[in-house]
Amino acid sequence: MNQLVFRMLGPLLVQADGVPVRIKGRRQSTVLAMLLLSADRIVSVDTLVDAVWPEDPPATARNQIAICVATLRKTFKEAGESELLLTSSPGYVLARGEHRIDVVEFLQLAERGREAARHGRAEEACVLLEEALSKWRGTALDKLSGDRIEAEAARLEQLRLDLIEERAGLMLGLGRHRVLTGELGELVARHPLREQSREHLMLALYRSGQRAEALEVFRLGRRLLNDELGIEPGPALQQLHDLILHDSPELSRPPAAAPSASVTVQTVPAQLPADVMRFTGRQQELAALDRLLKEPYQPHAPVLATIAGVGGVGKTALAVHWASQAADRFPDGQLFADLRGYDEENPPVSPAAVLDRFLRALGTPAPQIPEEPDERAALFRSLLSTRRMLILLDNVRCFAQLRPLLPGGGRSVVLATGREALDDVTGDYTALRIRLRVLPPAEATTLLTKIAGADRFGSDPVGLEQLSALCDCLPLALRIAGARLASKPGLTVRGLVERLRDQRRRLDELSPEEGGVRAGFRLTYRDLAPEAARMYRRLGLLRTPDFAAWAAAATVDTSLWRAEELLDQLVDAQLLEAVEPVPGRPARYRFQDLLQLFARERAEADETEEECDAALERAFGAWLWLAEEAHRRLDGRDFPVGRPAQPAPAFLPGATDELLAAPLDWFDSERAAVADVVAHAAESGRARYAWALTESAVPHFETRNYLEDWQRCADAALSSARRVGDRVGEATMLRLLGSLAIYQRRYEQAEGWNMAALRLLRGSEDVHGAALAQRNLAMCARLQGDWDRALEFCRAALEGFSAVRDTRNQAHLLGYLAQIELDRGQVEEALPLAVEAVALSRRSGSVRAETQSLYRLAEVRLYAGELDDAAQSFHEVLQLSRKEGDRVGEAHALRGLGETQWSQGLLPAAESTLRQALEITEELSDRFLYARVETDLGCVEALDGRHAAAAERFERAHAALGEVGAQPWRERVLRLLAALRGGPGGAGAAAGPGTERCFTPQALRLLLAERSD
């Protein structure tokens, strides 16, 4: 096996034993870069699709990613490596093995350098950081584009700049200021807004005897900040400027001499707990805390940092680890207290009790400690006013518990941890707020490896990834899982993964002896207000990936504004997360998996079965009502027809206009939730919610071409309806599966589904459902060339729609009748039907119905030879489709417009229009529409004299039409091929340069219009 070297700190470069390996094309390079950036971790296909196509990925995107990976595998196999890229659901893994990746080496060297710096080994740190920076060859991932790639490149560049500044700080501490002036001058010129770089440059110049130049660097920086941002330089930069102006001895003070052995060193408190073994990650948070040490001296305000997060996320571990590394920066000692703000058995510790301990540790005799809490706090502030101490306060419940323990000012630093953000800390203090989240996946897997031992995962990187995900990347859960593996050699990684996959056992596995993860969650849950606790546990009953405030309101049957207040409480308690907002859409919330499992446990323990069922019924009812209302607003008509609508929840009507201002956008935001609610309702025997919600979402499935969602929802709802004997639901889902099959050009299957639906509905009162099935059967018959049968079903459906006064579908059927007459060559009969369909659809108020009817009218006008009117109608269809975000309608409109344009002899315009249509058909994976567009492009090329190219187009169209069983259109394309090849049967050879046939738009139109019947 050859060792491969991957370089991303510059243009992407791959080498095998020093020989470049060629990676072909932007897509392959992007896919490889994404896999390298997550080496040994699963990268989902969806992530790769988003990286390659940040906007509007084609429908074939997943297949194209598979092709890219297959090509990369072939490339690496030729380079001597066949096991580099592994398939692992839901994507792929790049198994790094012994191969080298410059980004990984850069990050490892940077971490080693920072670790050396924290332990006071400045010389070693400088060497390591210099080696890390030497890995860079230019801009990271140069020449690759896309939001994900650019974000990674920006992140790496930020790390590089931070590292340069850290190295400069170390070199200044070692007295190597002269060699830094040139390097820092260039850095400041390229990044003039980075104040740390400017500060280092000023100090290097000053120590090099260039005081005036140092002051000029400040002056230029201040002017730039004023001009561009309207702000003054930060406190640290201003303080350095003042010190330079006054030639302060602090700027060139030599290191203090170590005390001799004969000197008595005064004892100082050193109360920090032992550092956490195998501490992993949190580099950004550690760097932010490091910056506290550089805060300018404030005589009247303490330096304060708070770390908030859910139980088990590692707040105390982070605080103790940083404090241990920074302890030598506090010569007057370190104080520690656990305030027990979230203890299960003991009440919170009072500030007075903590002050008593702290005062004793600072040397205050017991008789001199005041009784009054306020006096104790005042004495504590007095003692700290001239000292530099680190005060670590763990498990703070609220700011009232923290306030008396703050110094009045000086050089001390206070670090406080708690489960809720201490929002009472305002600008009165120099505060750093850290809201600690779970570990990033890479750091989570590293922590597992450190605890359990690398040998446990060496041959199973996928198992490592899965175990990390099942632990929610929560440090406490990771430590428990890692310790379980370390202590039980017979327990395999796969075995533990399988145990944790069982949702009923996962919390048990991660909560040994009633401790662990469950205990931490229980303490936070215990302290919730009763109404917030009720919402939390009932939200745990849902199975959606996220949800909006109205869904939360439904679970507890409260107003929308009150639900938002309760959700804010749950977010503050770290029991929920606010999803990153999408502009123009309501806020959404989500659980971490373990927190949702705990919420579901509490619901089962603290609620009756009837209360849980009622909460789910209200939530499902809210989803269904909103979906039906969104459907109504999209179609501009009553919905549903023939059955009662879902009653409106009491809290929703006042918010409906805001929620459904753009119905398709609402469906987009609820896409995953709708599919999960359908599945949940189907599994729990609530068949009506499952099939009614599926039917309500069909306009969204159609418009956005979400055919997999359509199939999955209809299948689940059909099974549920059959299990509970719901004949109306069963018939509705059979019909919708038939509609989907028509959409997918599977006409025989579609006919079977719709005939089954019609048999169920015969003799029932569901006239509307029967008419919809008959409409679908008319489509199947027409697309298979059976026009008489198509007319029969059309007329039967029209009668049904008329009986229930469904104007929109009447308009649709009139347009379809016009299409059938057009197929039969009866243009004179088709035109009045199409005109009537447009008028009726406009009266219905449905934009989608109007769009479809206008398309039929445009086709009739095209075949009637009214080309200018046809072009105008196709333009209207195009505008309406684009306004509604209907990509399917847009593709049909472009195809029809392109055909009209070549019929007018406008060949360049037609080719441009049809290529736009072709691009959309590839996204939609619509083989029938693809064949129609290829046929039209072939006509353009035939008219332009490019006969060989036209023949290839016609052959591709003929093959695609065979795939979907569109026999009438196959025959038309065969006639075009025959004419192109010079013989009526199409057996002649393609015309050569001397025998080229001349085609006219009229001749091609006649060939397309001929009927084989």
Coordinates of N, CA and C in Angstrom, one line a residue, residues 211-402:
R211 N 9.9 53.7 19.3 CA 8.8 54.2 20.1 C 7.8 55.0 19.2
A212 N 8.4 55.8 18.4 CA 7.5 56.7 17.5 C 6.7 55.8 16.5
E213 N 7.4 54.8 16.0 CA 6.7 53.9 15.0 C 5.6 53.1 15.7
A214 N 5.9 52.7 17.0 CA 4.8 52.0 17.7 C 3.6 52.9 17.9
L215 N 3.8 54.1 18.2 CA 2.7 55.1 18.4 C 2.0 55.3 17.1
E216 N 2.7 55.3 16.0 CA 2.1 55.5 14.7 C 1.2 54.3 14.3
V217 N 1.6 53.1 14.7 CA 0.8 51.9 14.4 C -0.5 52.1 15.1
F218 N -0.5 52.6 16.4 CA -1.8 52.8 17.1 C -2.6 53.9 16.4
R219 N -2.0 55.0 16.0 CA -2.7 56.1 15.4 C -3.4 55.6 14.1
L220 N -2.7 54.8 13.3 CA -3.3 54.3 12.0 C -4.5 53.4 12.3
G221 N -4.3 52.5 13.3 CA -5.3 51.6 13.7 C -6.6 52.3 14.2
R222 N -6.3 53.3 15.1 CA -7.5 54.0 15.6 C -8.3 54.7 14.5
R223 N -7.6 55.3 13.6 CA -8.3 56.0 12.5 C -9.1 55.0 11.6
L224 N -8.5 53.9 11.4 CA -9.2 52.8 10.6 C -10.5 52.4 11.3
L225 N -10.4 52.1 12.6 CA -11.5 51.7 13.4 C -12.6 52.7 13.4
N226 N -12.2 54.0 13.6 CA -13.1 55.1 13.6 C -13.8 55.2 12.2
D227 N -13.0 55.2 11.1 CA -13.6 55.4 9.8 C -14.5 54.3 9.3
E228 N -14.1 53.0 9.6 CA -14.8 51.9 9.0 C -15.9 51.4 9.9
L229 N -15.7 51.4 11.3 CA -16.6 50.8 12.2 C -17.3 51.8 13.1
G230 N -16.7 53.0 13.2 CA -17.2 54.0 14.1 C -17.0 53.7 15.6
I231 N -15.9 52.9 15.9 CA -15.6 52.5 17.3 C -14.1 53.0 17.6
E232 N -13.9 52.9 18.9 CA -12.5 53.2 19.4 C -11.8 51.9 19.6
P233 N -10.4 51.9 19.6 CA -9.7 50.7 19.9 C -10.1 50.1 21.2
G234 N -9.9 48.8 21.4 CA -10.3 48.1 22.6 C -9.4 48.5 23.8
P235 N -9.9 48.2 25.0 CA -9.2 48.6 26.2 C -7.7 48.2 26.3
A236 N -7.4 46.9 25.8 CA -6.1 46.4 25.9 C -5.1 47.3 25.0
L237 N -5.6 47.6 23.8 CA -4.8 48.4 22.9 C -4.6 49.8 23.4
Q238 N -5.6 50.4 24.0 CA -5.5 51.8 24.5 C -4.6 51.8 25.8
Q239 N -4.7 50.7 26.6 CA -3.8 50.7 27.7 C -2.3 50.6 27.3
L240 N -2.1 49.8 26.3 CA -0.7 49.6 25.8 C -0.2 51.0 25.3
H241 N -1.1 51.7 24.5 CA -0.7 53.0 24.0 C -0.3 54.0 25.2
D242 N -1.2 54.0 26.2 CA -0.8 54.8 27.4 C 0.5 54.5 28.0
L243 N 0.7 53.2 28.1 CA 2.0 52.7 28.7 C 3.2 53.1 27.9
I244 N 3.1 53.1 26.6 CA 4.1 53.5 25.7 C 4.4 55.0 25.8
L245 N 3.3 55.8 25.8 CA 3.4 57.2 26.0 C 4.2 57.6 27.2
H246 N 4.0 56.8 28.3 CA 4.6 57.2 29.5 C 5.9 56.3 29.8
D247 N 6.4 55.6 28.7 CA 7.6 54.8 28.9 C 7.5 54.0 30.2
S248 N 6.4 53.3 30.3 CA 6.2 52.5 31.6 C 7.2 51.4 31.7
P249 N 7.8 51.2 32.9 CA 8.8 50.1 33.0 C 8.2 48.8 32.9
E250 N 6.8 48.7 33.0 CA 6.1 47.4 32.8 C 6.4 46.8 31.4
L251 N 6.7 47.7 30.4 CA 6.8 47.2 29.0 C 8.2 46.5 28.8
S252 N 9.1 46.7 29.7 CA 10.4 46.1 29.4 C 10.9 45.4 30.7
R253 N 10.0 45.2 31.7 CA 10.4 44.6 33.0 C 11.0 43.2 32.8
P254 N 12.2 42.9 33.3 CA 12.7 41.5 33.2 C 11.9 40.6 34.0
P255 N 12.0 39.3 33.7 CA 11.3 38.3 34.6 C 11.8 38.4 36.0
A256 N 10.9 38.2 36.9 CA 11.2 38.3 38.3 C 12.1 37.1 38.7
A257 N 13.1 37.4 39.6 CA 14.0 36.4 40.1 C 13.3 35.4 41.0
A258 N 13.6 34.2 40.8 CA 13.0 33.2 41.7 C 13.5 33.3 43.1
P259 N 12.6 33.1 44.1 CA 13.0 33.3 45.5 C 14.1 32.2 45.9
S260 N 15.0 32.7 46.7 CA 16.0 31.8 47.1 C 15.5 30.8 48.2
A261 N 16.2 29.8 48.4 CA 15.7 28.7 49.4 C 15.6 29.3 50.8
S262 N 16.3 30.4 51.1 CA 16.3 30.9 52.5 C 15.1 31.8 52.7
V263 N 14.5 32.2 51.6 CA 13.3 33.1 51.8 C 12.1 32.4 52.2
T264 N 11.4 32.8 53.2 CA 10.1 32.2 53.6 C 9.0 32.6 52.7
V265 N 8.4 31.7 52.0 CA 7.3 32.0 51.1 C 6.0 31.9 51.8
Q266 N 5.2 33.0 51.8 CA 3.9 33.0 52.5 C 3.0 31.9 51.8
T267 N 2.3 31.1 52.6 CA 1.4 30.2 52.1 C 0.2 30.9 51.5
V268 N -0.4 30.4 50.4 CA -1.6 31.0 49.8 C -2.5 29.8 49.5
P269 N -3.8 30.1 49.5 CA -4.8 29.1 49.3 C -4.7 28.5 47.9
A270 N -4.8 27.2 47.8 CA -4.7 26.5 46.5 C -5.8 25.4 46.6
Q271 N -7.1 25.8 46.4 CA -8.2 25.0 46.7 C -8.8 24.3 45.5
L272 N -8.2 24.5 44.3 CA -8.8 23.9 43.1 C -8.8 22.4 43.2
P273 N -9.9 21.8 42.7 CA -10.0 20.3 42.7 C -9.0 19.8 41.6
A274 N -8.8 18.5 41.7 CA -7.8 17.8 40.7 C -8.4 18.0 39.3
D275 N -7.4 18.2 38.4 CA -7.8 18.4 37.0 C -8.5 17.1 36.4
V276 N -9.3 17.3 35.4 CA -10.0 16.2 34.8 C -9.0 15.3 34.0
M277 N -9.0 14.0 34.2 CA -8.2 13.2 33.4 C -8.8 13.1 32.0
R278 N -7.9 13.1 31.0 CA -8.2 12.9 29.6 C -9.2 14.0 29.1
F279 N -9.0 15.2 29.6 CA -9.8 16.3 29.2 C -9.6 16.5 27.7
T280 N -10.7 16.7 26.9 CA -10.6 16.7 25.5 C -11.3 17.9 24.9
G281 N -10.7 18.6 23.9 CA -11.4 19.6 23.1 C -11.6 20.9 23.8
R282 N -12.7 21.6 23.4 CA -13.1 22.9 24.0 C -12.0 24.0 23.7
Q283 N -11.4 23.9 22.6 CA -10.3 24.9 22.3 C -10.8 26.3 22.2
Q284 N -12.0 26.5 21.6 CA -12.5 27.8 21.5 C -12.8 28.4 22.9
E285 N -13.4 27.6 23.7 CA -13.8 28.1 25.1 C -12.5 28.3 25.9
L286 N -11.5 27.5 25.8 CA -10.3 27.7 26.5 C -9.6 29.0 26.0
A287 N -9.6 29.2 24.7 CA -9.0 30.4 24.2 C -9.8 31.7 24.7
A288 N -11.1 31.6 24.8 CA -11.9 32.7 25.3 C -11.5 33.0 26.7
L289 N -11.4 31.9 27.5 CA -11.0 32.1 28.9 C -9.6 32.6 29.0
D290 N -8.7 32.2 28.1 CA -7.3 32.7 28.2 C -7.3 34.2 28.0
R291 N -8.2 34.7 27.2 CA -8.3 36.2 26.9 C -8.6 37.0 28.2
L292 N -9.3 36.3 29.1 CA -9.6 37.0 30.4 C -8.3 37.5 31.1
L293 N -7.2 36.7 30.9 CA -6.0 37.0 31.5 C -5.3 38.3 30.9
K294 N -5.8 38.7 29.7 CA -5.3 39.9 29.1 C -6.2 41.1 29.3
E295 N -7.3 40.9 30.0 CA -8.2 42.1 30.2 C -7.4 43.2 31.0
P296 N -7.7 44.4 30.6 CA -7.0 45.5 31.2 C -7.4 45.7 32.7
Y297 N -6.6 46.2 33.5 CA -6.8 46.4 34.9 C -8.0 47.4 35.1
Q298 N -9.0 46.9 35.9 CA -10.2 47.7 36.2 C -10.3 47.8 37.7
P299 N -10.0 48.9 38.3 CA -9.9 49.0 39.8 C -11.3 48.8 40.4
H300 N -12.4 49.1 39.7 CA -13.7 49.0 40.4 C -14.6 48.0 39.8
A301 N -14.1 47.0 39.0 CA -15.0 46.0 38.5 C -14.2 44.7 38.4
P302 N -14.8 43.5 38.8 CA -14.1 42.3 38.7 C -14.2 41.7 37.3
V303 N -13.2 40.8 37.0 CA -13.3 40.1 35.8 C -14.1 38.8 36.0
L304 N -15.2 38.6 35.3 CA -16.1 37.5 35.6 C -16.4 36.7 34.3
A305 N -16.4 35.4 34.4 CA -16.8 34.5 33.3 C -17.8 33.5 33.9
T306 N -18.9 33.3 33.1 CA -19.9 32.3 33.5 C -20.0 31.2 32.4
I307 N -20.1 29.9 32.9 CA -20.2 28.8 32.0 C -21.6 28.1 32.3
A308 N -22.5 28.1 31.4 CA -23.8 27.5 31.6 C -24.0 26.4 30.6
G309 N -24.8 25.4 31.1 CA -25.1 24.2 30.2 C -25.9 23.2 31.0
V310 N -26.4 22.2 30.2 CA -27.2 21.2 30.8 C -26.3 20.2 31.6
G311 N -26.9 19.5 32.6 CA -26.1 18.6 33.4 C -25.4 17.6 32.5
G312 N -24.1 17.3 32.8 CA -23.3 16.3 32.1 C -22.6 16.9 30.9
V313 N -22.7 18.2 30.6 CA -22.1 18.7 29.4 C -20.7 19.1 29.6
G314 N -20.2 19.1 30.8 CA -18.8 19.3 31.1 C -18.4 20.7 31.6
K315 N -19.4 21.4 32.2 CA -19.1 22.7 32.7 C -18.0 22.7 33.8
T316 N -18.1 21.9 34.8 CA -17.1 21.8 35.8 C -15.8 21.4 35.3
A317 N -15.8 20.4 34.4 CA -14.5 19.9 33.8 C -13.8 21.0 33.1
L318 N -14.5 21.8 32.3 CA -13.9 22.9 31.6 C -13.3 23.9 32.6
A319 N -14.1 24.3 33.6 CA -13.7 25.3 34.5 C -12.5 24.8 35.3
V320 N -12.5 23.6 35.8 CA -11.3 23.1 36.6 C -10.1 22.9 35.7
H321 N -10.3 22.5 34.5 CA -9.1 22.3 33.6 C -8.5 23.6 33.3
W322 N -9.3 24.6 32.9 CA -8.7 25.9 32.6 C -8.0 26.5 33.8
A323 N -8.7 26.4 35.0 CA -8.2 27.0 36.2 C -6.9 26.3 36.6
S324 N -6.8 25.0 36.4 CA -5.5 24.3 36.7 C -4.4 24.8 35.8
Q325 N -4.7 25.0 34.5 CA -3.6 25.5 33.6 C -3.2 26.9 33.9
A326 N -4.2 27.7 34.4 CA -3.9 29.1 34.6 C -3.5 29.5 36.0
A327 N -3.5 28.5 36.9 CA -3.3 28.8 38.3 C -2.0 29.6 38.6
D328 N -0.9 29.3 37.8 CA 0.3 30.0 38.1 C 0.2 31.5 37.8
R329 N -0.8 31.9 37.1 CA -1.0 33.3 36.8 C -1.7 34.1 37.9
F330 N -2.0 33.4 39.0 CA -2.6 34.0 40.2 C -1.8 33.8 41.4
P331 N -0.8 34.6 41.6 CA 0.2 34.4 42.7 C -0.4 34.4 44.1
D332 N -1.5 35.0 44.2 CA -2.1 35.1 45.6 C -3.1 34.0 45.9
G333 N -3.2 33.0 45.0 CA -3.9 31.8 45.3 C -5.2 31.6 44.5
Q334 N -5.8 30.4 44.8 CA -7.1 30.1 44.1 C -8.1 29.6 45.2
L335 N -9.3 30.1 45.1 CA -10.4 29.7 46.0 C -11.4 28.9 45.2
F336 N -12.0 27.9 45.9 CA -13.0 27.1 45.2 C -14.2 26.8 46.1
A337 N -15.4 26.8 45.6 CA -16.6 26.4 46.4 C -17.6 25.8 45.5
D338 N -18.2 24.7 45.9 CA -19.3 24.1 45.2 C -20.6 24.6 45.9
L339 N -21.4 25.5 45.2 CA -22.5 26.1 45.8 C -23.7 25.2 45.8
R340 N -23.6 24.0 45.3 CA -24.7 23.0 45.3 C -26.0 23.5 44.9
G341 N -26.0 24.3 43.8 CA -27.3 24.9 43.4 C -28.2 23.9 42.8
Y342 N -27.7 22.7 42.5 CA -28.6 21.7 41.9 C -28.4 20.3 42.5
D343 N -28.2 20.3 43.8 CA -27.9 19.1 44.6 C -29.3 18.4 44.8
E344 N -29.3 17.1 44.7 CA -30.5 16.3 44.9 C -30.9 16.2 46.3
E345 N -30.0 16.2 47.2 CA -30.3 15.9 48.7 C -30.1 17.1 49.5
N346 N -29.2 18.0 49.2 CA -28.8 19.2 50.1 C -29.3 20.5 49.5
P347 N -29.6 21.4 50.3 CA -30.0 22.8 49.8 C -28.8 23.5 49.3
P348 N -29.0 24.6 48.5 CA -27.9 25.4 48.0 C -27.1 26.0 49.2
V349 N -25.8 26.1 49.0 CA -24.9 26.7 50.1 C -25.2 28.2 50.1
S350 N -25.3 28.7 51.3 CA -25.5 30.2 51.4 C -24.2 31.0 51.1
P351 N -24.3 32.2 50.5 CA -23.1 33.0 50.3 C -22.4 33.2 51.6
A352 N -23.1 33.4 52.7 CA -22.4 33.7 54.0 C -21.5 32.5 54.4
A353 N -22.0 31.3 54.2 CA -21.2 30.1 54.6 C -19.9 30.1 53.7
V354 N -20.0 30.4 52.4 CA -18.9 30.3 51.5 C -17.9 31.4 51.9
L355 N -18.4 32.6 52.3 CA -17.5 33.7 52.7 C -16.8 33.4 54.0
D356 N -17.4 32.7 54.9 CA -16.7 32.3 56.1 C -15.5 31.4 55.7
R357 N -15.7 30.4 54.9 CA -14.6 29.6 54.4 C -13.5 30.3 53.7
F358 N -13.9 31.2 52.8 CA -12.9 32.0 52.0 C -12.1 32.9 53.0
L359 N -12.8 33.6 53.9 CA -12.0 34.5 54.8 C -11.0 33.7 55.7
R360 N -11.4 32.5 56.1 CA -10.5 31.7 56.9 C -9.3 31.3 56.0
A361 N -9.5 31.0 54.8 CA -8.5 30.6 53.9 C -7.5 31.7 53.6
L362 N -8.0 33.0 53.6 CA -7.2 34.1 53.4 C -6.5 34.6 54.7
G363 N -6.6 33.8 55.7 CA -5.8 34.2 56.9 C -6.6 35.0 58.0
T364 N -7.9 35.2 57.8 CA -8.6 35.9 58.8 C -8.9 35.0 60.0
P365 N -8.5 35.4 61.2 CA -8.9 34.6 62.4 C -10.4 34.5 62.6
A366 N -10.8 33.4 63.1 CA -12.3 33.1 63.2 C -13.0 34.2 64.0
P367 N -12.4 34.7 65.1 CA -13.1 35.8 65.9 C -13.3 37.1 65.1
Q368 N -12.4 37.3 64.1 CA -12.5 38.6 63.4 C -13.5 38.5 62.2
I369 N -14.1 37.3 61.9 CA -15.1 37.2 60.8 C -16.4 37.7 61.3
P370 N -17.0 38.7 60.6 CA -18.2 39.3 61.0 C -19.4 38.3 61.0
E371 N -20.4 38.6 61.8 CA -21.6 37.7 61.8 C -22.5 38.1 60.6
E372 N -22.6 39.4 60.3 CA -23.5 39.9 59.3 C -23.0 39.5 57.9
P373 N -23.8 38.9 57.0 CA -23.4 38.6 55.7 C -22.8 39.7 54.9
D374 N -23.5 40.9 55.0 CA -23.0 42.1 54.2 C -21.6 42.5 54.7
E375 N -21.4 42.4 56.0 CA -20.1 42.8 56.5 C -19.0 41.8 56.1
R376 N -19.4 40.5 56.0 CA -18.4 39.5 55.5 C -18.1 39.8 54.1
A377 N -19.1 40.1 53.3 CA -18.8 40.4 51.9 C -17.9 41.6 51.7
A378 N -18.1 42.6 52.6 CA -17.3 43.8 52.5 C -15.8 43.5 52.9
L379 N -15.6 42.7 53.9 CA -14.3 42.3 54.3 C -13.6 41.5 53.2
F380 N -14.4 40.6 52.6 CA -13.8 39.8 51.5 C -13.4 40.7 50.4
R381 N -14.2 41.7 50.0 CA -13.8 42.6 48.9 C -12.5 43.4 49.3
S382 N -12.4 43.8 50.6 CA -11.3 44.6 51.0 C -10.0 43.7 50.9
L383 N -10.1 42.5 51.3 CA -8.9 41.6 51.3 C -8.4 41.4 49.9
L384 N -9.4 41.3 48.9 CA -9.0 41.0 47.5 C -8.6 42.2 46.7
S385 N -8.8 43.4 47.2 CA -8.6 44.6 46.5 C -7.2 44.8 46.0
T386 N -6.2 44.2 46.7 CA -4.8 44.3 46.3 C -4.2 43.0 45.8
R387 N -5.0 42.0 45.7 CA -4.5 40.6 45.4 C -5.0 40.2 44.0
R388 N -4.3 39.2 43.4 CA -4.6 38.6 42.1 C -5.0 37.2 42.4
M389 N -6.3 36.9 42.5 CA -6.7 35.5 42.8 C -7.7 35.0 41.8
L390 N -7.7 33.7 41.7 CA -8.7 33.0 40.9 C -9.8 32.4 41.8
I391 N -11.0 32.7 41.6 CA -12.1 32.2 42.4 C -13.1 31.4 41.5
L392 N -13.1 30.1 41.8 CA -14.0 29.2 41.0 C -15.2 28.8 41.8
L393 N -16.4 29.2 41.3 CA -17.6 28.9 42.0 C -18.4 28.0 41.1
D394 N -18.6 26.7 41.6 CA -19.2 25.7 40.8 C -20.7 25.5 41.2
N395 N -21.6 25.2 40.2 CA -23.0 24.9 40.5 C -23.7 26.1 41.1
V396 N -23.5 27.3 40.5 CA -24.2 28.5 41.0 C -25.7 28.4 40.6
R397 N -26.6 28.6 41.5 CA -28.0 28.5 41.2 C -28.6 29.8 40.5
C398 N -28.1 31.0 41.0 CA -28.7 32.2 40.5 C -27.7 33.3 40.9
F399 N -27.9 34.5 40.3 CA -27.0 35.6 40.5 C -27.0 36.1 42.0
A400 N -28.1 36.0 42.6 CA -28.2 36.4 44.0 C -27.3 35.5 44.9
Q401 N -27.1 34.3 44.5 CA -26.1 33.4 45.3 C -24.7 33.8 45.0
L402 N -24.5 34.4 43.8 CA -23.1 34.7 43.3 C -22.7 36.1 43.7

